[in-house]
PDB file of C-alpha atoms and ligand atoms in Angstrom:
ATOM      1  CA  MET A   1     160.554 134.750  89.573  1.00 45.00           C
ATOM      2  CA  THR A   2     158.485 134.192  92.755  1.00 46.00           C
ATOM      3  CA  ALA A   3     159.733 134.324  96.076  1.00 50.00           C
ATOM      4  CA  SER A   4     160.043 130.795  96.735  1.00 56.00           C
ATOM      5  CA  HIS A   5     162.626 130.608  93.883  1.00 69.00           C
ATOM      6  CA  GLN A   6     164.549 133.824  95.041  1.00 82.00           C
ATOM      7  CA  PRO A   7     167.816 132.934  97.111  1.00 94.00           C
ATOM      8  CA  LEU A   8     167.482 134.149 100.509  1.00 98.00           C
ATOM      9  CA  LEU A   9     170.894 135.693 100.487  1.00 98.00           C
ATOM     10  CA  THR A  10     173.163 136.773  97.600  1.00 98.00           C
ATOM     11  CA  VAL A  11     176.448 138.025  97.937  1.00 98.00           C
ATOM     12  CA  ARG A  12     178.287 139.819  95.124  1.00 98.00           C
ATOM     13  CA  GLY A  13     181.817 140.713  94.921  1.00 98.00           C
ATOM     14  CA  LEU A  14     182.171 141.086  98.518  1.00 98.00           C
ATOM     15  CA  GLY A  15     185.523 142.594  99.349  1.00 98.00           C
ATOM     16  CA  LYS A  16     187.130 144.094 102.793  1.00 98.00           C
ATOM     17  CA  ARG A  17     190.490 145.478 103.392  1.00 98.00           C
ATOM     18  CA  PHE A  18     191.979 146.475 106.811  1.00 97.00           C
ATOM     19  CA  GLY A  19     194.397 149.248 105.522  1.00 94.00           C
ATOM     20  CA  GLY A  20     196.637 147.599 102.843  1.00 94.00           C
ATOM     21  CA  PHE A  21     195.576 144.247 103.704  1.00 97.00           C
ATOM     22  CA  THR A  22     193.143 142.531 101.791  1.00 98.00           C
ATOM     23  CA  ALA A  23     190.831 140.353 104.041  1.00 98.00           C
ATOM     24  CA  LEU A  24     188.189 139.336 101.729  1.00 98.00           C
ATOM     25  CA  ASP A  25     188.195 139.355  97.821  1.00 98.00           C
ATOM     26  CA  GLY A  26     185.375 139.240  95.459  1.00 97.00           C
ATOM     27  CA  ILE A  27     183.308 136.735  97.305  1.00 98.00           C
ATOM     28  CA  ASP A  28     180.128 135.499  95.575  1.00 98.00           C
ATOM     29  CA  ILE A  29     177.657 133.420  97.418  1.00 98.00           C
ATOM     30  CA  ASP A  30     174.087 132.541  96.866  1.00 98.00           C
ATOM     31  CA  LEU A  31     172.108 130.476  99.877  1.00 98.00           C
ATOM     32  CA  ARG A  32     168.579 129.167  99.433  1.00 98.00           C
ATOM     33  CA  ALA A  33     165.973 129.254 102.366  1.00 98.00           C
ATOM     34  CA  GLY A  34     166.430 126.505 104.650  1.00 98.00           C
ATOM     35  CA  GLU A  35     169.893 125.277 103.334  1.00 98.00           C
ATOM     36  CA  ARG A  36     172.970 123.925 105.605  1.00 98.00           C
ATOM     37  CA  LEU A  37     175.939 125.311 104.037  1.00 98.00           C
ATOM     38  CA  GLY A  38     179.710 124.703 105.713  1.00 98.00           C
ATOM     39  CA  LEU A  39     182.130 127.434 105.489  1.00 98.00           C
ATOM     40  CA  ILE A  40     185.785 126.319 105.877  1.00 96.00           C
ATOM     41  CA  GLY A  41     189.215 127.645 105.493  1.00 95.00           C
ATOM     42  CA  PRO A  42     192.711 127.979 107.185  1.00 93.00           C
ATOM     43  CA  ASN A  43     193.165 130.358 110.237  1.00 93.00           C
ATOM     44  CA  GLY A  44     192.986 133.954 109.007  1.00 95.00           C
ATOM     45  CA  SER A  45     191.126 132.960 105.595  1.00 96.00           C
ATOM     46  CA  GLY A  46     188.449 135.792 105.856  1.00 98.00           C
ATOM     47  CA  LYS A  47     185.507 133.354 107.682  1.00 98.00           C
ATOM     48  CA  SER A  48     184.716 135.834 110.710  1.00 98.00           C
ATOM     49  CA  THR A  49     185.240 138.956 108.539  1.00 98.00           C
ATOM     50  CA  PHE A  50     182.724 137.241 105.966  1.00 98.00           C
ATOM     51  CA  VAL A  51     179.886 137.085 108.926  1.00 98.00           C
ATOM     52  CA  ASN A  52     180.862 140.463 110.304  1.00 98.00           C
ATOM     53  CA  CYS A  53     180.333 141.869 106.698  1.00 98.00           C
ATOM     54  CA  LEU A  54     176.781 139.990 106.650  1.00 98.00           C
ATOM     55  CA  ALA A  55     175.802 140.935 109.636  1.00 97.00           C
ATOM     56  CA  GLY A  56     176.941 144.605 109.548  1.00 97.00           C
ATOM     57  CA  ASP A  57     179.450 144.183 112.527  1.00 96.00           C
ATOM     58  CA  ILE A  58     182.060 145.707 110.537  1.00 94.00           C
ATOM     59  CA  SER A  59     181.350 148.503 107.937  1.00 90.00           C
ATOM     60  CA  GLY A  60     183.189 149.773 104.762  1.00 93.00           C
ATOM     61  CA  HIS A  61     183.211 146.585 102.596  1.00 96.00           C
ATOM     62  CA  SER A  62     182.858 146.689  98.835  1.00 97.00           C
ATOM     63  CA  GLY A  63     180.212 144.444  96.831  1.00 97.00           C
ATOM     64  CA  SER A  64     176.578 143.656  97.831  1.00 97.00           C
ATOM     65  CA  VAL A  65     174.631 141.715 100.514  1.00 98.00           C
ATOM     66  CA  THR A  66     171.026 141.263  99.391  1.00 98.00           C
ATOM     67  CA  PHE A  67     168.830 139.253 101.919  1.00 98.00           C
ATOM     68  CA  ASP A  68     165.443 138.159 100.974  1.00 95.00           C
ATOM     69  CA  GLY A  69     165.343 140.273  97.935  1.00 95.00           C
ATOM     70  CA  ALA A  70     166.268 143.797  99.754  1.00 95.00           C
ATOM     71  CA  SER A  71     169.809 145.054  99.917  1.00 97.00           C
ATOM     72  CA  PHE A  72     171.660 145.138 103.439  1.00 96.00           C
ATOM     73  CA  ALA A  73     173.462 148.392 102.478  1.00 95.00           C
ATOM     74  CA  GLY A  74     173.827 150.873 105.234  1.00 93.00           C
ATOM     75  CA  LEU A  75     171.362 148.928 107.791  1.00 95.00           C
ATOM     76  CA  ALA A  76     172.834 148.664 111.158  1.00 94.00           C
ATOM     77  CA  PRO A  77     173.200 145.045 113.012  1.00 94.00           C
ATOM     78  CA  HIS A  78     169.751 144.850 114.789  1.00 91.00           C
ATOM     79  CA  ARG A  79     167.868 145.737 111.655  1.00 92.00           C
ATOM     80  CA  ARG A  80     169.412 142.863 109.607  1.00 95.00           C
ATOM     81  CA  THR A  81     168.336 140.539 112.878  1.00 94.00           C
ATOM     82  CA  TRP A  82     164.909 142.056 112.677  1.00 92.00           C
ATOM     83  CA  ASN A  83     165.102 141.018 108.515  1.00 94.00           C
ATOM     84  CA  GLY A  84     165.885 137.497 109.717  1.00 96.00           C
ATOM     85  CA  LEU A  85     169.768 137.203 109.897  1.00 97.00           C
ATOM     86  CA  SER A  86     171.334 136.135 113.254  1.00 97.00           C
ATOM     87  CA  ARG A  87     175.105 135.287 114.206  1.00 97.00           C
ATOM     88  CA  THR A  88     176.774 133.704 117.023  1.00 97.00           C
ATOM     89  CA  PHE A  89     180.377 135.118 117.971  1.00 95.00           C
ATOM     90  CA  GLN A  90     183.520 132.803 117.848  1.00 91.00           C
ATOM     91  CA  LEU A  91     184.378 134.191 121.225  1.00 93.00           C
ATOM     92  CA  PRO A  92     181.104 134.157 123.288  1.00 91.00           C
ATOM     93  CA  ARG A  93     180.607 137.549 125.102  1.00 89.00           C
ATOM     94  CA  PRO A  94     177.395 137.312 126.988  1.00 95.00           C
ATOM     95  CA  PHE A  95     176.439 140.269 129.576  1.00 95.00           C
ATOM     96  CA  ALA A  96     178.251 139.121 132.775  1.00 95.00           C
ATOM     97  CA  SER A  97     176.117 141.160 134.992  1.00 96.00           C
ATOM     98  CA  LEU A  98     172.904 139.539 133.462  1.00 97.00           C
ATOM     99  CA  SER A  99     171.670 136.169 134.303  1.00 98.00           C
ATOM    100  CA  VAL A 100     171.566 133.427 131.656  1.00 98.00           C
ATOM    101  CA  PHE A 101     167.905 134.056 131.386  1.00 97.00           C
ATOM    102  CA  GLU A 102     168.019 137.954 130.835  1.00 96.00           C
ATOM    103  CA  ASN A 103     171.215 137.711 128.269  1.00 96.00           C
ATOM    104  CA  VAL A 104     168.740 135.853 125.944  1.00 96.00           C
ATOM    105  CA  THR A 105     166.183 138.290 126.568  1.00 95.00           C
ATOM    106  CA  VAL A 106     168.153 141.353 125.282  1.00 91.00           C
ATOM    107  CA  PRO A 107     167.975 140.798 121.636  1.00 87.00           C
ATOM    108  CA  LEU A 108     164.377 140.370 122.022  1.00 88.00           C
ATOM    109  CA  ARG A 109     163.630 143.748 124.291  1.00 84.00           C
ATOM    110  CA  PHE A 110     166.194 145.885 122.321  1.00 69.00           C
ATOM    111  CA  ALA A 111     166.185 144.358 118.909  1.00 55.00           C
ATOM    112  CA  GLY A 112     162.523 143.765 118.505  1.00 52.00           C
ATOM    113  CA  LYS A 113     160.319 144.856 115.904  1.00 58.00           C
ATOM    114  CA  GLY A 114     158.654 147.874 117.980  1.00 61.00           C
ATOM    115  CA  GLY A 115     159.217 146.387 121.583  1.00 66.00           C
ATOM    116  CA  ALA A 116     157.713 142.980 122.137  1.00 75.00           C
ATOM    117  CA  PRO A 117     155.308 142.690 125.368  1.00 80.00           C
ATOM    118  CA  ARG A 118     157.412 141.442 128.545  1.00 84.00           C
ATOM    119  CA  GLY A 119     155.255 137.888 128.711  1.00 87.00           C
ATOM    120  CA  ALA A 120     155.903 137.284 124.698  1.00 88.00           C
ATOM    121  CA  VAL A 121     159.648 138.065 125.426  1.00 92.00           C
ATOM    122  CA  ASP A 122     159.810 136.104 128.784  1.00 94.00           C
ATOM    123  CA  GLU A 123     158.134 133.116 127.145  1.00 95.00           C
ATOM    124  CA  ARG A 124     160.477 133.153 123.763  1.00 95.00           C
ATOM    125  CA  ALA A 125     163.672 133.602 125.952  1.00 96.00           C
ATOM    126  CA  ARG A 126     162.405 130.139 128.174  1.00 97.00           C
ATOM    127  CA  GLU A 127     161.618 128.655 125.004  1.00 97.00           C
ATOM    128  CA  CYS A 128     165.132 129.271 123.622  1.00 97.00           C
ATOM    129  CA  LEU A 129     166.738 128.152 126.727  1.00 98.00           C
ATOM    130  CA  GLU A 130     164.866 125.005 126.867  1.00 98.00           C
ATOM    131  CA  LEU A 131     165.806 124.043 123.123  1.00 97.00           C
ATOM    132  CA  VAL A 132     169.299 124.495 123.898  1.00 98.00           C
ATOM    133  CA  GLY A 133     169.031 122.565 127.367  1.00 97.00           C
ATOM    134  CA  LEU A 134     169.998 125.564 129.566  1.00 98.00           C
ATOM    135  CA  ALA A 135     166.348 125.803 130.772  1.00 98.00           C
ATOM    136  CA  ALA A 136     167.763 124.549 134.716  1.00 98.00           C
ATOM    137  CA  LYS A 137     170.612 127.127 134.436  1.00 98.00           C
ATOM    138  CA  ALA A 138     168.437 130.270 133.344  1.00 98.00           C
ATOM    139  CA  GLY A 139     169.138 132.175 137.064  1.00 98.00           C
ATOM    140  CA  LYS A 140     172.659 131.783 136.923  1.00 98.00           C
ATOM    141  CA  SER A 141     175.538 134.099 135.910  1.00 98.00           C
ATOM    142  CA  PRO A 142     177.497 133.487 132.731  1.00 97.00           C
ATOM    143  CA  ARG A 143     180.333 133.486 134.677  1.00 96.00           C
ATOM    144  CA  ASP A 144     179.464 130.077 136.151  1.00 96.00           C
ATOM    145  CA  LEU A 145     178.884 128.404 132.639  1.00 97.00           C
ATOM    146  CA  THR A 146     180.978 125.874 131.178  1.00 96.00           C
ATOM    147  CA  GLN A 147     182.350 126.287 127.725  1.00 96.00           C
ATOM    148  CA  VAL A 148     179.696 124.418 125.939  1.00 96.00           C
ATOM    149  CA  ASP A 149     177.163 126.081 128.076  1.00 97.00           C
ATOM    150  CA  LEU A 150     178.466 129.483 127.063  1.00 97.00           C
ATOM    151  CA  ARG A 151     177.971 128.235 123.348  1.00 97.00           C
ATOM    152  CA  LYS A 152     174.582 127.117 123.793  1.00 97.00           C
ATOM    153  CA  LEU A 153     173.784 130.638 125.388  1.00 98.00           C
ATOM    154  CA  GLU A 154     175.300 132.211 122.464  1.00 97.00           C
ATOM    155  CA  LEU A 155     173.215 130.159 119.970  1.00 97.00           C
ATOM    156  CA  ALA A 156     169.946 130.537 122.109  1.00 98.00           C
ATOM    157  CA  ARG A 157     170.726 134.536 122.028  1.00 96.00           C
ATOM    158  CA  ALA A 158     171.101 134.093 118.428  1.00 97.00           C
ATOM    159  CA  LEU A 159     167.949 132.028 118.063  1.00 97.00           C
ATOM    160  CA  ALA A 160     165.613 134.197 120.053  1.00 95.00           C
ATOM    161  CA  PRO A 161     164.823 136.690 117.229  1.00 94.00           C
ATOM    162  CA  ARG A 162     163.292 133.599 115.009  1.00 95.00           C
ATOM    163  CA  PRO A 163     166.208 134.009 112.327  1.00 97.00           C
ATOM    164  CA  ARG A 164     165.587 133.088 108.600  1.00 98.00           C
ATOM    165  CA  LEU A 165     169.519 132.714 108.644  1.00 98.00           C
ATOM    166  CA  LEU A 166     171.464 131.606 111.402  1.00 98.00           C
ATOM    167  CA  VAL A 167     175.585 131.998 111.029  1.00 98.00           C
ATOM    168  CA  SER A 168     177.228 129.837 113.455  1.00 98.00           C
ATOM    169  CA  ASP A 169     180.772 131.000 113.905  1.00 97.00           C
ATOM    170  CA  GLU A 170     183.128 127.937 115.365  1.00 96.00           C
ATOM    171  CA  ALA A 171     180.343 126.917 117.936  1.00 95.00           C
ATOM    172  CA  MET A 172     182.230 123.637 118.497  1.00 96.00           C
ATOM    173  CA  ALA A 173     185.977 124.825 118.896  1.00 93.00           C
ATOM    174  CA  GLY A 174     187.650 123.321 121.948  1.00 92.00           C
ATOM    175  CA  LEU A 175     184.458 121.093 122.935  1.00 96.00           C
ATOM    176  CA  SER A 176     184.822 117.484 123.531  1.00 97.00           C
ATOM    177  CA  ASN A 177     183.481 114.905 121.143  1.00 97.00           C
ATOM    178  CA  SER A 178     180.052 114.478 123.038  1.00 97.00           C
ATOM    179  CA  GLU A 179     179.771 118.052 123.251  1.00 97.00           C
ATOM    180  CA  VAL A 180     180.535 118.628 119.503  1.00 97.00           C
ATOM    181  CA  ASP A 181     177.588 116.174 118.800  1.00 97.00           C
ATOM    182  CA  GLN A 182     175.354 118.146 121.255  1.00 96.00           C
ATOM    183  CA  ILE A 183     175.991 121.315 119.268  1.00 97.00           C
ATOM    184  CA  LEU A 184     175.678 119.444 115.963  1.00 98.00           C
ATOM    185  CA  ALA A 185     172.288 118.073 116.873  1.00 97.00           C
ATOM    186  CA  LEU A 186     171.041 121.115 117.858  1.00 97.00           C
ATOM    187  CA  LEU A 187     171.716 122.897 114.696  1.00 98.00           C
ATOM    188  CA  MET A 188     170.173 120.115 112.856  1.00 98.00           C
ATOM    189  CA  GLN A 189     167.134 120.511 114.935  1.00 98.00           C
ATOM    190  CA  VAL A 190     167.104 124.212 114.278  1.00 98.00           C
ATOM    191  CA  ASN A 191     167.592 123.612 110.707  1.00 98.00           C
ATOM    192  CA  ALA A 192     164.803 120.941 110.537  1.00 98.00           C
ATOM    193  CA  THR A 193     162.126 123.718 111.268  1.00 96.00           C
ATOM    194  CA  GLY A 194     163.484 125.722 108.176  1.00 97.00           C
ATOM    195  CA  THR A 195     166.134 128.193 109.413  1.00 98.00           C
ATOM    196  CA  ALA A 196     168.995 128.023 106.747  1.00 98.00           C
ATOM    197  CA  ILE A 197     172.551 127.621 108.568  1.00 98.00           C
ATOM    198  CA  ILE A 198     176.104 128.825 107.570  1.00 98.00           C
ATOM    199  CA  MET A 199     178.355 126.670 109.861  1.00 98.00           C
ATOM    200  CA  ILE A 200     181.883 127.917 110.156  1.00 98.00           C
ATOM    201  CA  GLU A 201     183.556 125.260 111.767  1.00 96.00           C
ATOM    202  CA  HIS A 202     187.248 123.487 111.836  1.00 92.00           C
ATOM    203  CA  ILE A 203     185.831 120.024 113.054  1.00 94.00           C
ATOM    204  CA  MET A 204     185.878 118.308 109.805  1.00 93.00           C
ATOM    205  CA  ARG A 205     183.580 115.044 110.886  1.00 95.00           C
ATOM    206  CA  ALA A 206     180.892 117.938 112.177  1.00 97.00           C
ATOM    207  CA  VAL A 207     181.268 119.945 108.858  1.00 96.00           C
ATOM    208  CA  THR A 208     181.118 116.750 106.634  1.00 96.00           C
ATOM    209  CA  ALA A 209     177.930 115.476 108.805  1.00 97.00           C
ATOM    210  CA  PHE A 210     176.280 118.880 108.792  1.00 98.00           C
ATOM    211  CA  SER A 211     176.888 120.419 104.948  1.00 98.00           C
ATOM    212  CA  GLU A 212     174.644 120.132 102.150  1.00 98.00           C
ATOM    213  CA  ARG A 213     176.844 122.036 100.424  1.00 98.00           C
ATOM    214  CA  LEU A 214     180.639 123.278 101.353  1.00 98.00           C
ATOM    215  CA  VAL A 215     182.337 126.237 100.642  1.00 98.00           C
ATOM    216  CA  VAL A 216     186.116 126.953 100.744  1.00 97.00           C
ATOM    217  CA  PHE A 217     188.083 130.338 101.610  1.00 96.00           C
ATOM    218  CA  VAL A 218     191.713 130.477 101.195  1.00 94.00           C
ATOM    219  CA  ALA A 219     193.290 134.089 101.933  1.00 95.00           C
ATOM    220  CA  GLY A 220     189.934 136.014 101.279  1.00 97.00           C
ATOM    221  CA  ARG A 221     188.839 134.295  98.124  1.00 97.00           C
ATOM    222  CA  LYS A 222     186.398 131.272  97.386  1.00 97.00           C
ATOM    223  CA  ILE A 223     188.410 128.458  95.929  1.00 96.00           C
ATOM    224  CA  ALA A 224     185.267 126.023  96.009  1.00 96.00           C
ATOM    225  CA  ASP A 225     181.680 125.726  96.352  1.00 97.00           C
ATOM    226  CA  GLY A 226     179.603 122.519  96.039  1.00 98.00           C
ATOM    227  CA  GLU A 227     178.942 119.145  96.965  1.00 97.00           C
ATOM    228  CA  PRO A 228     180.833 118.722 100.322  1.00 96.00           C
ATOM    229  CA  ARG A 229     182.577 115.316  99.123  1.00 95.00           C
ATOM    230  CA  ALA A 230     183.409 116.845  95.633  1.00 96.00           C
ATOM    231  CA  VAL A 231     184.973 119.923  97.109  1.00 96.00           C
ATOM    232  CA  LEU A 232     187.054 117.972  99.697  1.00 93.00           C
ATOM    233  CA  ALA A 233     188.716 116.018  97.055  1.00 92.00           C
ATOM    234  CA  THR A 234     189.694 119.103  94.483  1.00 93.00           C
ATOM    235  CA  PRO A 235     193.147 119.296  94.340  1.00 92.00           C
ATOM    236  CA  GLU A 236     193.281 123.079  95.150  1.00 90.00           C
ATOM    237  CA  VAL A 237     191.373 122.161  98.437  1.00 91.00           C
ATOM    238  CA  GLU A 238     193.756 119.365  99.368  1.00 87.00           C
ATOM    239  CA  ALA A 239     196.770 121.701  98.631  1.00 85.00           C
ATOM    240  CA  ALA A 240     195.321 124.654 100.147  1.00 74.00           C
ATOM    241  CA  TYR A 241     193.647 123.601 103.305  1.00 67.00           C
ATOM    242  CA  LEU A 242     193.989 119.900 104.391  1.00 57.00           C
ATOM    243  CA  GLY A 243     197.284 119.455 102.691  1.00 53.00           C
ATOM    244  CA  ASN A 244     198.999 121.574 105.164  1.00 49.00           C
TER     245      ASN A 244
HETATM  246  N1  ATP B   1     189.675 144.389 112.586  1.00 87.33           N
HETATM  247  C1  ATP B   1     190.845 143.887 111.914  1.00 87.33           C
HETATM  248  N2  ATP B   1     191.724 144.544 111.925  1.00 87.33           N
HETATM  249  C2  ATP B   1     192.890 144.354 111.130  1.00 87.33           C
HETATM  250  N3  ATP B   1     192.974 143.013 110.507  1.00 87.33           N
HETATM  251  C3  ATP B   1     191.860 142.130 110.680  1.00 87.33           C
HETATM  252  C4  ATP B   1     190.808 142.597 111.720  1.00 87.33           C
HETATM  253  N4  ATP B   1     189.739 141.369 111.465  1.00 87.33           N
HETATM  254  C5  ATP B   1     190.361 140.577 110.888  1.00 87.33           C
HETATM  255  N5  ATP B   1     191.738 140.912 110.313  1.00 87.33           N
HETATM  256  C6  ATP B   1     192.561 139.847 109.555  1.00 87.33           C
HETATM  257  O1  ATP B   1     192.174 139.476 108.575  1.00 87.33           O
HETATM  258  C7  ATP B   1     192.298 138.016 108.373  1.00 87.33           C
HETATM  259  C8  ATP B   1     190.842 137.294 108.280  1.00 87.33           C
HETATM  260  O2  ATP B   1     190.352 137.012 109.550  1.00 87.33           O
HETATM  261  P1  ATP B   1     189.446 136.135 109.835  1.00 87.33           P
HETATM  262  O3  ATP B   1     189.054 136.478 111.501  1.00 87.33           O
HETATM  263  O4  ATP B   1     188.109 136.619 109.289  1.00 87.33           O
HETATM  264  O5  ATP B   1     189.928 134.636 109.592  1.00 87.33           O
HETATM  265  P2  ATP B   1     189.026 133.491 109.794  1.00 87.33           P
HETATM  266  O6  ATP B   1     188.935 132.745 108.637  1.00 87.33           O
HETATM  267  O7  ATP B   1     187.890 133.566 110.912  1.00 87.33           O
HETATM  268  O8  ATP B   1     190.211 132.805 110.968  1.00 87.33           O
HETATM  269  P3  ATP B   1     189.950 131.756 112.186  1.00 87.33           P
HETATM  270  O9  ATP B   1     189.786 130.238 111.812  1.00 87.33           O
HETATM  271  O10 ATP B   1     190.946 131.687 113.066  1.00 87.33           O
HETATM  272  O11 ATP B   1     188.721 132.327 112.954  1.00 87.33           O
HETATM  273  C9  ATP B   1     193.151 137.825 109.331  1.00 87.33           C
HETATM  274  O12 ATP B   1     194.432 138.187 108.878  1.00 87.33           O
HETATM  275  C10 ATP B   1     193.425 138.815 110.369  1.00 87.33           C
HETATM  276  O13 ATP B   1     194.285 138.997 111.079  1.00 87.33           O
HETATM  277 MG1   MG B   2     186.948 133.022 112.684  1.00 87.33          MG
END
């Protein structure tokens, strides 16, 4: 099999328990390079836990995560970022004592391969702030940003290391319609350069506009995976997710 036919991400039998509670149970997912996947499910269905397992932000899961043909087992989060997987956090948590600009340089300075030169770090940070539309606010404190700008900063930080897979965890929650459209356009623009994206979102019009494929989690299990309209029309999804 050549590299181009190999999935970018292969997840097999992923399980996660918190004490006696099963948050994820036997998740299998494949993702191709450049794919746009929507991941939906009710509150508490395990979506963020899934991202945390992929990114290495929580340990002690069962099953396997393979990225670009290599196992992620035992790799620290920053090593996964070097290898090409970046995630955003559902609740943005920038360093409040650093400027917007400095926040974007952090993943480049501390997670970069062997310490990138200062000039290259600064140039990449500027590029990312330009991309998300925050260039004019580079010198501000994150404390002075609006909610949509905090989401954009979170995306700029995740995009800085040039991921091949970006996992966006509810980057649109609580935003106005026009702000949702801005984030949607940004994710489409990033995807157009070849970056695969898993978009976790509750806003259905954004999910359907974005997704080439849709996966549905209910109570830690994957109950559907396929073409979005077909997935949304299945009785299991209607009953478990949309019907209540
Ligand atoms: N660190 C933890 N310790 C204990 N339980 C946890 C922990 N993290 C998540 N859980 C539980 O695991 C389940 C899945 O949570 P998760 O955050 O993955 O859901 P989600 O699908 O992202 O929900 P939402 O749409 O509300 O963001 C929930 O019942 C949650 O309370
Ligand atoms: Mg979540």
